[in-house]
Coordinates of C-alpha atoms in Angstrom, one line a residue:
Chain F
M30 CA 24.4 67.5 -0.3
G31 CA 22.6 67.1 3.0
E32 CA 21.3 69.9 5.2
Q33 CA 22.0 73.4 4.1
V34 CA 24.8 75.5 5.6
K35 CA 23.8 79.0 6.7
L36 CA 26.2 81.8 7.6
F37 CA 25.0 84.9 9.5
K38 CA 27.6 87.7 9.0
T39 CA 27.9 91.3 7.9
W40 CA 29.6 92.6 4.7
S41 CA 32.5 94.1 6.6
S42 CA 33.2 92.0 9.7
A43 CA 36.6 90.4 9.7
F44 CA 35.3 87.6 11.9
G45 CA 32.6 86.7 9.4
L46 CA 35.0 87.0 6.5
R47 CA 37.2 84.2 8.0
I48 CA 34.3 81.8 7.8
V49 CA 33.5 82.8 4.2
W50 CA 37.2 82.1 3.3
A51 CA 37.1 78.7 5.0
L52 CA 33.9 77.6 3.3
K53 CA 35.2 78.8 -0.1
L54 CA 38.5 77.0 0.4
K55 CA 36.7 73.8 1.2
G56 CA 34.1 74.2 -1.7
I57 CA 31.2 74.2 0.7
Q58 CA 27.9 75.6 -0.6
Y59 CA 26.2 77.9 1.9
E60 CA 23.5 80.5 2.3
S61 CA 24.7 83.9 3.3
I62 CA 22.6 86.1 5.6
D63 CA 23.9 89.6 6.0
E64 CA 22.8 91.2 9.3
D65 CA 22.2 94.8 10.1
L66 CA 23.7 95.0 13.6
T67 CA 21.6 98.0 14.5
N68 CA 18.5 95.8 13.9
K69 CA 19.5 92.2 14.6
S70 CA 17.2 89.5 13.2
P71 CA 15.1 87.3 15.6
L72 CA 16.9 84.3 14.1
L73 CA 20.4 85.7 15.1
L74 CA 19.2 86.4 18.6
Q75 CA 17.8 82.9 18.8
Y76 CA 21.0 81.3 17.5
N77 CA 23.4 83.3 19.6
P78 CA 21.5 84.3 22.8
V79 CA 24.7 84.6 24.9
Y80 CA 26.6 87.1 22.7
K81 CA 24.1 88.2 20.1
K82 CA 26.9 88.5 17.6
I83 CA 27.9 87.3 14.1
P84 CA 29.3 85.2 12.7
V85 CA 27.0 82.3 13.3
L86 CA 27.2 79.1 11.3
V87 CA 24.2 76.9 11.2
Y88 CA 24.4 73.3 10.0
N89 CA 21.9 70.5 10.5
G90 CA 19.8 73.2 12.2
R91 CA 22.4 73.7 15.0
P92 CA 24.3 77.0 15.5
I93 CA 28.0 77.2 16.1
V94 CA 29.4 80.6 17.2
E95 CA 32.8 82.3 17.9
S96 CA 34.7 82.5 14.7
L97 CA 37.9 80.5 15.7
I98 CA 35.6 77.8 17.1
I99 CA 33.6 77.8 13.8
L100 CA 36.8 77.4 11.8
E101 CA 37.8 74.3 13.8
Y102 CA 34.3 72.9 13.5
I103 CA 34.4 73.4 9.7
D104 CA 37.8 71.7 9.5
E105 CA 36.6 68.7 11.5
T106 CA 33.3 68.4 9.7
W107 CA 34.6 68.8 6.1
K108 CA 37.9 67.0 5.7
Q109 CA 39.0 68.2 2.3
N110 CA 41.7 70.9 2.1
P111 CA 42.6 70.7 5.8
L112 CA 43.2 74.0 7.5
L113 CA 45.0 72.9 10.7
P114 CA 48.2 70.9 10.5
E115 CA 48.3 67.3 11.8
D116 CA 51.1 67.6 14.3
P117 CA 49.9 68.5 17.8
H118 CA 52.6 71.1 18.4
K119 CA 52.0 72.8 15.1
R120 CA 48.3 72.9 15.9
A121 CA 48.9 74.4 19.3
T122 CA 51.2 77.0 17.7
A123 CA 48.6 78.0 15.1
R124 CA 45.9 78.3 17.8
F125 CA 48.2 80.3 20.0
W126 CA 48.9 82.9 17.3
A127 CA 45.3 83.1 16.2
K128 CA 44.3 83.9 19.7
F129 CA 47.2 86.4 20.0
G130 CA 45.9 88.1 16.8
D131 CA 42.4 88.5 18.2
D132 CA 43.3 89.3 21.8
K133 CA 46.3 91.6 21.3
V134 CA 47.1 92.6 17.7
M135 CA 43.6 93.7 16.8
S136 CA 43.1 95.9 19.8
S137 CA 46.6 97.4 19.6
L138 CA 46.0 98.4 15.9
W139 CA 42.6 99.8 16.8
Q140 CA 44.2 101.9 19.5
I141 CA 46.5 103.6 17.1
L142 CA 43.4 104.8 15.2
T143 CA 41.4 105.9 18.2
E144 CA 44.2 107.5 20.2
Q145 CA 45.8 110.9 19.6
G146 CA 49.2 112.5 20.3
K147 CA 51.4 110.7 22.8
E148 CA 48.9 107.9 23.4
R149 CA 48.8 107.2 19.6
E150 CA 52.7 107.0 19.6
E151 CA 52.5 104.5 22.5
A152 CA 49.8 102.5 20.8
L153 CA 52.0 102.4 17.7
V154 CA 55.0 101.1 19.7
Q155 CA 52.8 98.4 21.2
A156 CA 51.2 97.4 17.9
T157 CA 54.7 97.2 16.3
E158 CA 56.0 94.9 19.1
N159 CA 53.0 92.6 18.6
L160 CA 53.4 92.6 14.8
K161 CA 57.1 91.7 15.2
F162 CA 56.1 88.5 16.9
I163 CA 53.9 87.7 13.9
E164 CA 56.7 88.6 11.5
E165 CA 59.0 86.2 13.3
E166 CA 56.5 83.4 13.2
L167 CA 56.2 83.8 9.4
K168 CA 59.9 84.0 8.7
G169 CA 61.0 81.7 5.9
K170 CA 57.5 80.6 4.9
R171 CA 55.3 81.7 2.1
F172 CA 52.2 81.3 4.2
F173 CA 51.7 80.6 7.9
G174 CA 50.4 77.2 6.8
G175 CA 53.5 76.5 4.7
E176 CA 53.1 76.2 0.9
K177 CA 49.3 76.5 1.1
I178 CA 47.2 78.8 3.3
G179 CA 45.9 77.3 6.5
F180 CA 44.1 78.0 9.7
L181 CA 46.5 80.8 10.9
D182 CA 46.5 82.5 7.5
I183 CA 42.7 82.7 7.6
A184 CA 42.8 83.8 11.3
L185 CA 45.2 86.6 10.6
G186 CA 43.9 87.4 7.1
W187 CA 42.1 90.4 8.5
L188 CA 45.5 92.1 8.5
A189 CA 45.6 91.9 4.7
N190 CA 42.4 93.8 4.1
L191 CA 42.2 96.0 7.2
V192 CA 45.7 97.3 7.7
P193 CA 45.9 99.1 4.3
V194 CA 42.6 100.9 5.2
L195 CA 44.0 101.8 8.5
E196 CA 47.2 103.1 6.9
E197 CA 45.3 105.2 4.4
I198 CA 43.3 106.9 7.2
L199 CA 46.4 107.4 9.3
G200 CA 48.6 108.6 6.4
F201 CA 51.5 106.4 7.4
K202 CA 52.5 102.8 7.1
V203 CA 52.2 100.5 10.1
I204 CA 53.4 97.3 8.3
D205 CA 56.2 98.7 6.2
K206 CA 58.4 96.7 3.9
A207 CA 61.6 97.6 5.6
G208 CA 60.4 96.6 9.1
F209 CA 58.2 93.8 8.1
P210 CA 59.5 92.2 4.9
F211 CA 57.8 88.8 5.4
L212 CA 54.5 90.1 6.6
S213 CA 54.3 92.7 3.7
E214 CA 54.9 89.9 1.2
W215 CA 52.4 87.6 2.9
M216 CA 49.7 90.3 2.8
L217 CA 50.0 90.5 -1.0
E218 CA 50.3 86.7 -1.5
F219 CA 47.4 86.0 0.8
S220 CA 45.1 88.5 -1.0
S221 CA 46.0 86.9 -4.4
V222 CA 44.8 83.5 -3.5
P223 CA 41.6 83.1 -5.6
A224 CA 39.3 82.1 -2.8
I225 CA 40.4 85.1 -0.8
K226 CA 40.7 87.6 -3.7
E227 CA 37.1 86.9 -4.8
N228 CA 35.9 87.4 -1.2
L229 CA 37.3 90.7 0.0
P230 CA 35.2 93.7 1.0
L231 CA 36.0 96.7 -1.3
H232 CA 38.8 98.8 0.0
D233 CA 36.9 102.1 -0.6
K234 CA 33.8 100.9 1.1
M235 CA 35.9 99.8 4.2
F236 CA 37.7 103.2 4.1
S237 CA 34.4 105.1 4.1
K238 CA 33.0 103.0 6.9
F239 CA 36.0 103.4 9.2
R240 CA 36.3 107.1 8.5
A241 CA 32.6 107.6 9.3
Y242 CA 33.0 105.5 12.5
L243 CA 36.0 107.7 13.7
A244 CA 34.2 110.9 12.8
A245 CA 31.3 109.9 14.9
A246 CA 33.4 108.8 17.9
P247 CA 33.5 111.3 20.8
D248 CA 36.6 113.4 21.1
K249 CA 39.0 112.5 23.9
Chain D
M7 CA 57.8 59.4 29.5
A8 CA 61.0 60.5 31.2
R9 CA 60.3 63.3 33.6
T10 CA 62.9 65.5 32.0
E11 CA 61.0 65.4 28.7
L12 CA 58.0 67.0 30.1
K13 CA 57.9 70.1 32.4
L14 CA 55.1 72.3 33.5
L15 CA 55.8 75.8 34.7
G16 CA 53.2 76.9 37.2
A17 CA 52.0 78.2 40.5
W18 CA 49.9 76.6 43.2
L19 CA 47.1 79.1 43.1
S20 CA 46.6 79.4 39.4
P21 CA 43.4 77.9 38.0
Y22 CA 45.0 77.9 34.6
V23 CA 47.9 75.7 35.8
M24 CA 45.4 73.4 37.5
R25 CA 43.8 72.8 34.0
A26 CA 47.1 71.5 32.6
R27 CA 47.7 69.3 35.7
I28 CA 44.3 67.7 35.6
A29 CA 44.7 66.9 31.9
L30 CA 48.1 65.3 32.6
N31 CA 46.6 63.3 35.4
I32 CA 43.8 62.0 33.2
K33 CA 46.4 60.7 30.8
S34 CA 48.6 59.4 33.6
V35 CA 51.6 61.2 32.3
D36 CA 54.6 61.9 34.5
Y37 CA 56.1 65.4 34.4
E38 CA 58.3 67.8 36.4
F39 CA 56.4 70.6 38.0
L40 CA 58.4 73.8 38.3
Q41 CA 56.8 76.2 40.7
E42 CA 57.2 79.8 39.9
T43 CA 57.8 82.2 42.8
L44 CA 54.8 84.6 43.0
G45 CA 55.9 88.1 42.2
S46 CA 58.9 87.1 40.1
K47 CA 59.3 85.4 36.7
S48 CA 62.0 82.8 36.1
Q49 CA 64.4 83.0 33.2
L50 CA 62.8 79.7 31.8
L51 CA 59.4 81.3 31.9
L52 CA 60.5 84.5 30.1
E53 CA 62.3 82.4 27.5
S54 CA 59.5 79.9 26.9
N55 CA 56.7 82.4 26.9
P56 CA 58.2 85.6 25.7
V57 CA 54.9 86.9 24.3
H58 CA 52.8 86.8 27.5
K59 CA 55.3 85.9 30.2
K60 CA 52.6 83.9 32.0
I61 CA 52.0 80.5 33.4
P62 CA 51.1 77.8 32.7
V63 CA 53.7 76.8 30.1
L64 CA 54.1 73.1 29.1
I65 CA 57.5 72.3 27.8
H66 CA 57.6 69.0 25.9
K67 CA 60.9 67.8 24.4
G68 CA 62.2 71.3 24.7
K69 CA 59.2 72.9 22.8
P70 CA 56.9 75.2 24.8
I71 CA 53.1 75.3 24.6
C72 CA 51.3 78.3 26.1
E73 CA 47.7 79.2 27.0
S74 CA 45.9 76.8 29.3
L75 CA 43.1 75.6 27.1
I76 CA 45.5 75.2 24.1
I77 CA 47.7 73.1 26.5
V78 CA 44.8 70.9 27.5
E79 CA 44.0 70.3 23.8
Y80 CA 47.6 69.6 23.1
I81 CA 47.8 67.0 25.9
D82 CA 44.6 65.4 24.5
E83 CA 46.0 65.2 21.0
T84 CA 49.5 64.0 22.0
W85 CA 48.5 61.3 24.4
S86 CA 45.7 60.1 22.3
S87 CA 45.7 56.5 23.6
G88 CA 44.6 57.7 27.1
P89 CA 41.0 58.7 28.1
S90 CA 39.7 61.4 25.8
I91 CA 39.4 64.9 27.1
L92 CA 37.6 66.6 24.3
P93 CA 34.4 65.0 22.9
S94 CA 34.7 63.1 19.6
D95 CA 31.8 64.8 17.8
P96 CA 32.7 68.1 16.1
Y97 CA 29.5 69.8 17.3
D98 CA 30.0 68.7 20.9
R99 CA 33.6 69.9 20.7
A100 CA 32.4 73.3 19.5
I101 CA 29.9 73.6 22.4
A102 CA 32.6 72.6 24.9
K103 CA 35.0 75.2 23.5
F104 CA 32.2 77.8 23.4
W105 CA 31.6 77.5 27.2
G106 CA 35.3 77.3 27.9
T107 CA 35.8 80.6 26.2
Y108 CA 32.7 82.0 27.9
V109 CA 34.0 81.2 31.5
D110 CA 37.3 82.7 30.6
E111 CA 36.2 85.9 28.9
K112 CA 32.8 86.7 30.3
W113 CA 32.3 84.9 33.6
F114 CA 35.5 84.7 35.6
P115 CA 36.6 88.4 35.0
N116 CA 33.6 89.3 37.2
L117 CA 34.9 87.2 40.1
R118 CA 38.3 88.9 39.8
I119 CA 36.8 92.3 40.5
L120 CA 34.4 91.1 43.3
T121 CA 36.8 92.1 46.1
A122 CA 37.8 95.4 44.5
E123 CA 34.2 96.6 44.1
G124 CA 32.4 98.9 46.5
E125 CA 28.8 99.9 45.9
A126 CA 28.8 98.3 42.5
K127 CA 29.3 94.9 44.2
D128 CA 25.6 94.0 44.0
H129 CA 25.8 94.4 40.2
V130 CA 28.8 92.2 40.0
I131 CA 27.2 89.5 42.2
R132 CA 24.1 89.6 40.0
T133 CA 26.2 89.2 36.9
I134 CA 28.1 86.2 38.4
V135 CA 24.9 84.5 39.4
E136 CA 23.3 85.1 36.0
G137 CA 26.3 83.5 34.5
L138 CA 25.9 80.5 36.8
D139 CA 22.3 80.2 35.7
L140 CA 23.5 80.0 32.1
L141 CA 26.1 77.4 33.1
E142 CA 23.5 75.4 34.9
D143 CA 21.4 75.2 31.7
A144 CA 24.5 74.3 29.8
F145 CA 25.3 71.5 32.3
V146 CA 21.9 70.0 32.1
K147 CA 22.0 69.9 28.3
I148 CA 25.6 68.8 27.9
S149 CA 25.9 66.2 30.7
K150 CA 22.8 64.5 29.3
G151 CA 21.8 63.5 32.8
K152 CA 25.2 62.1 33.6
T153 CA 27.8 63.2 36.2
F154 CA 30.1 65.6 34.3
F155 CA 30.0 68.0 31.3
G156 CA 32.0 65.2 29.7
E157 CA 29.2 62.8 30.6
D158 CA 30.6 59.7 32.4
Q159 CA 34.1 61.0 32.7
I160 CA 35.6 64.5 33.2
G161 CA 36.4 66.3 30.0
Y162 CA 37.4 69.6 28.6
L163 CA 34.6 71.8 29.9
D164 CA 34.7 70.2 33.4
I165 CA 38.4 71.1 33.5
A166 CA 37.9 74.6 32.0
F167 CA 35.1 75.6 34.4
G168 CA 36.1 73.4 37.4
C169 CA 39.4 75.0 37.9
Y170 CA 37.6 78.2 39.0
L171 CA 35.7 76.5 41.8
G172 CA 38.4 77.0 44.4
W173 CA 38.5 80.7 43.8
L174 CA 34.7 80.8 43.7
R175 CA 34.6 79.3 47.2
A176 CA 37.4 81.5 48.4
L177 CA 35.7 84.7 47.1
E178 CA 32.4 83.6 48.7
K179 CA 34.2 83.5 52.0
I180 CA 36.1 86.8 51.5
S181 CA 33.1 88.7 50.3
E182 CA 30.6 86.9 52.6
V183 CA 28.2 86.1 49.8
K184 CA 26.8 82.9 48.4
L185 CA 27.3 82.6 44.7
L186 CA 27.0 78.9 43.9
D187 CA 23.7 78.1 45.5
E188 CA 22.4 74.5 45.5
A189 CA 18.8 75.8 45.6
K190 CA 19.3 77.8 42.4
T191 CA 21.8 75.7 40.5
P192 CA 21.4 72.1 41.9
G193 CA 23.2 70.5 38.9
L194 CA 26.3 72.6 39.2
A195 CA 26.4 72.3 43.0
K196 CA 26.4 68.6 42.8
W197 CA 28.9 68.6 39.9
A198 CA 31.2 70.9 41.9
D199 CA 31.6 68.4 44.7
T200 CA 32.0 65.4 42.4
F201 CA 34.6 67.3 40.3
S202 CA 36.6 68.5 43.3
S203 CA 36.9 64.9 44.7
H204 CA 37.8 63.3 41.4
P205 CA 41.1 61.5 41.5
A206 CA 42.6 63.6 38.7
V207 CA 41.6 66.8 40.5
K208 CA 41.8 66.4 44.3
D209 CA 45.6 66.5 44.6
V210 CA 46.2 69.4 42.3
K211 CA 43.4 71.8 43.5
P212 CA 44.5 74.6 45.9
E213 CA 43.1 74.6 49.4
V214 CA 40.3 77.1 49.7
D215 CA 41.6 78.4 53.0
K216 CA 45.0 79.1 51.5
L217 CA 43.3 81.0 48.6
V218 CA 41.3 83.0 51.2
E219 CA 44.5 83.9 53.0
Y220 CA 46.1 85.0 49.7
G221 CA 42.9 86.8 48.6
K222 CA 43.0 89.0 51.6
S223 CA 46.6 90.0 51.1
P224 CA 47.6 93.4 49.8
E225 CA 49.2 91.8 46.7
A226 CA 45.9 90.2 45.8
K227 CA 43.9 93.4 46.4
Y228 CA 46.3 95.3 44.2
R229 CA 45.9 92.7 41.4
A230 CA 42.1 92.8 41.7
A231 CA 42.1 96.6 41.5
K232 CA 44.3 96.5 38.5
A233 CA 42.0 93.9 36.8
A234 CA 39.0 96.1 37.6
S235 CA 40.5 99.1 36.0
S236 CA 41.6 97.4 32.8

């Protein structure tokens, strides 16, 4: 068994959730520590002094931070059920889209929520453009990883549980079946994989959280 | 490797392009360097990087790879018989990638806005210097008393951080401020010189004076102001 694995996260963070999924898929036992981000634990601050953020994975007493980096670390340390493909070009492609998801897709979706009127329309156009790239990347495949879920499915998995919440708040679909046939199907398939299904934050709880956050946000 | 099989789209002043070139040099791989004209984007660039429309793009056997650190890792994995760029231990790799992301996302953006700032310049300078203090600590820990972040040979983090040195020096000249101070960060100061004169680096690094000239141009000021407002 060796030294214990610890994961510092929160119940709702998409970034922490990716690590839960990876650990579950590989059958790795770990201790979960849910942080209150308004009152960060001394341990968290000690393990991630630069960013003071979750998730943090601790193994053999050493912390690893930044969720995509943690995913690769897990894949390299525990070789069962590999997440990244073997081929260097396919690996580069998976990394590229994971980064695109975090850098561009996430913020463009968030902007739809926080903007109003004309700015919201513009944000929707931008988000749709970004999502079209992802749809194109998925075309013809059951999962981004092929027949089984892999690194990119986990990296983009936040779409499956956050977008429905977003759509409920907005009152309209962002990833609709007509415009995004592959992505719509993938969201359902991904959420049905046992390791994922058993580790999804409750929709209603997420809805309440986002609603509360938006209500508290200053008006533009 | 036939030159036509491997192309790199880039520009002389881009630190990100420099990363790919250093990596290719480490592996002694021959390639065709296609210089983009500043201010315009070639058809090949738009086709091979439709998402970001940015350099560098590595095109290997017709397939594009984008994002400089992803390109560096691709080069390391593809030409695996050459000297290793990434450390072999998973934890060391995670640390190298952590600092690579840090310089890109947290540290360098401050440098970009240095010339655009007015009164807030002091704050920006302080942030840059604090970042260098962190990087000095990282260097001491990671180099384990050796020459590079990669220990005896240059590696991923040397490449990731080292590519910014030209711009660091240029901005010191333009803004008339000392940022990398051998008194405060002796390890980094020494490393900077060794890195810059390394065979894999010295022929692909831009001349600081040319960067200064560009940095003072209206085009550069416009781009810096844009970066500051985003």
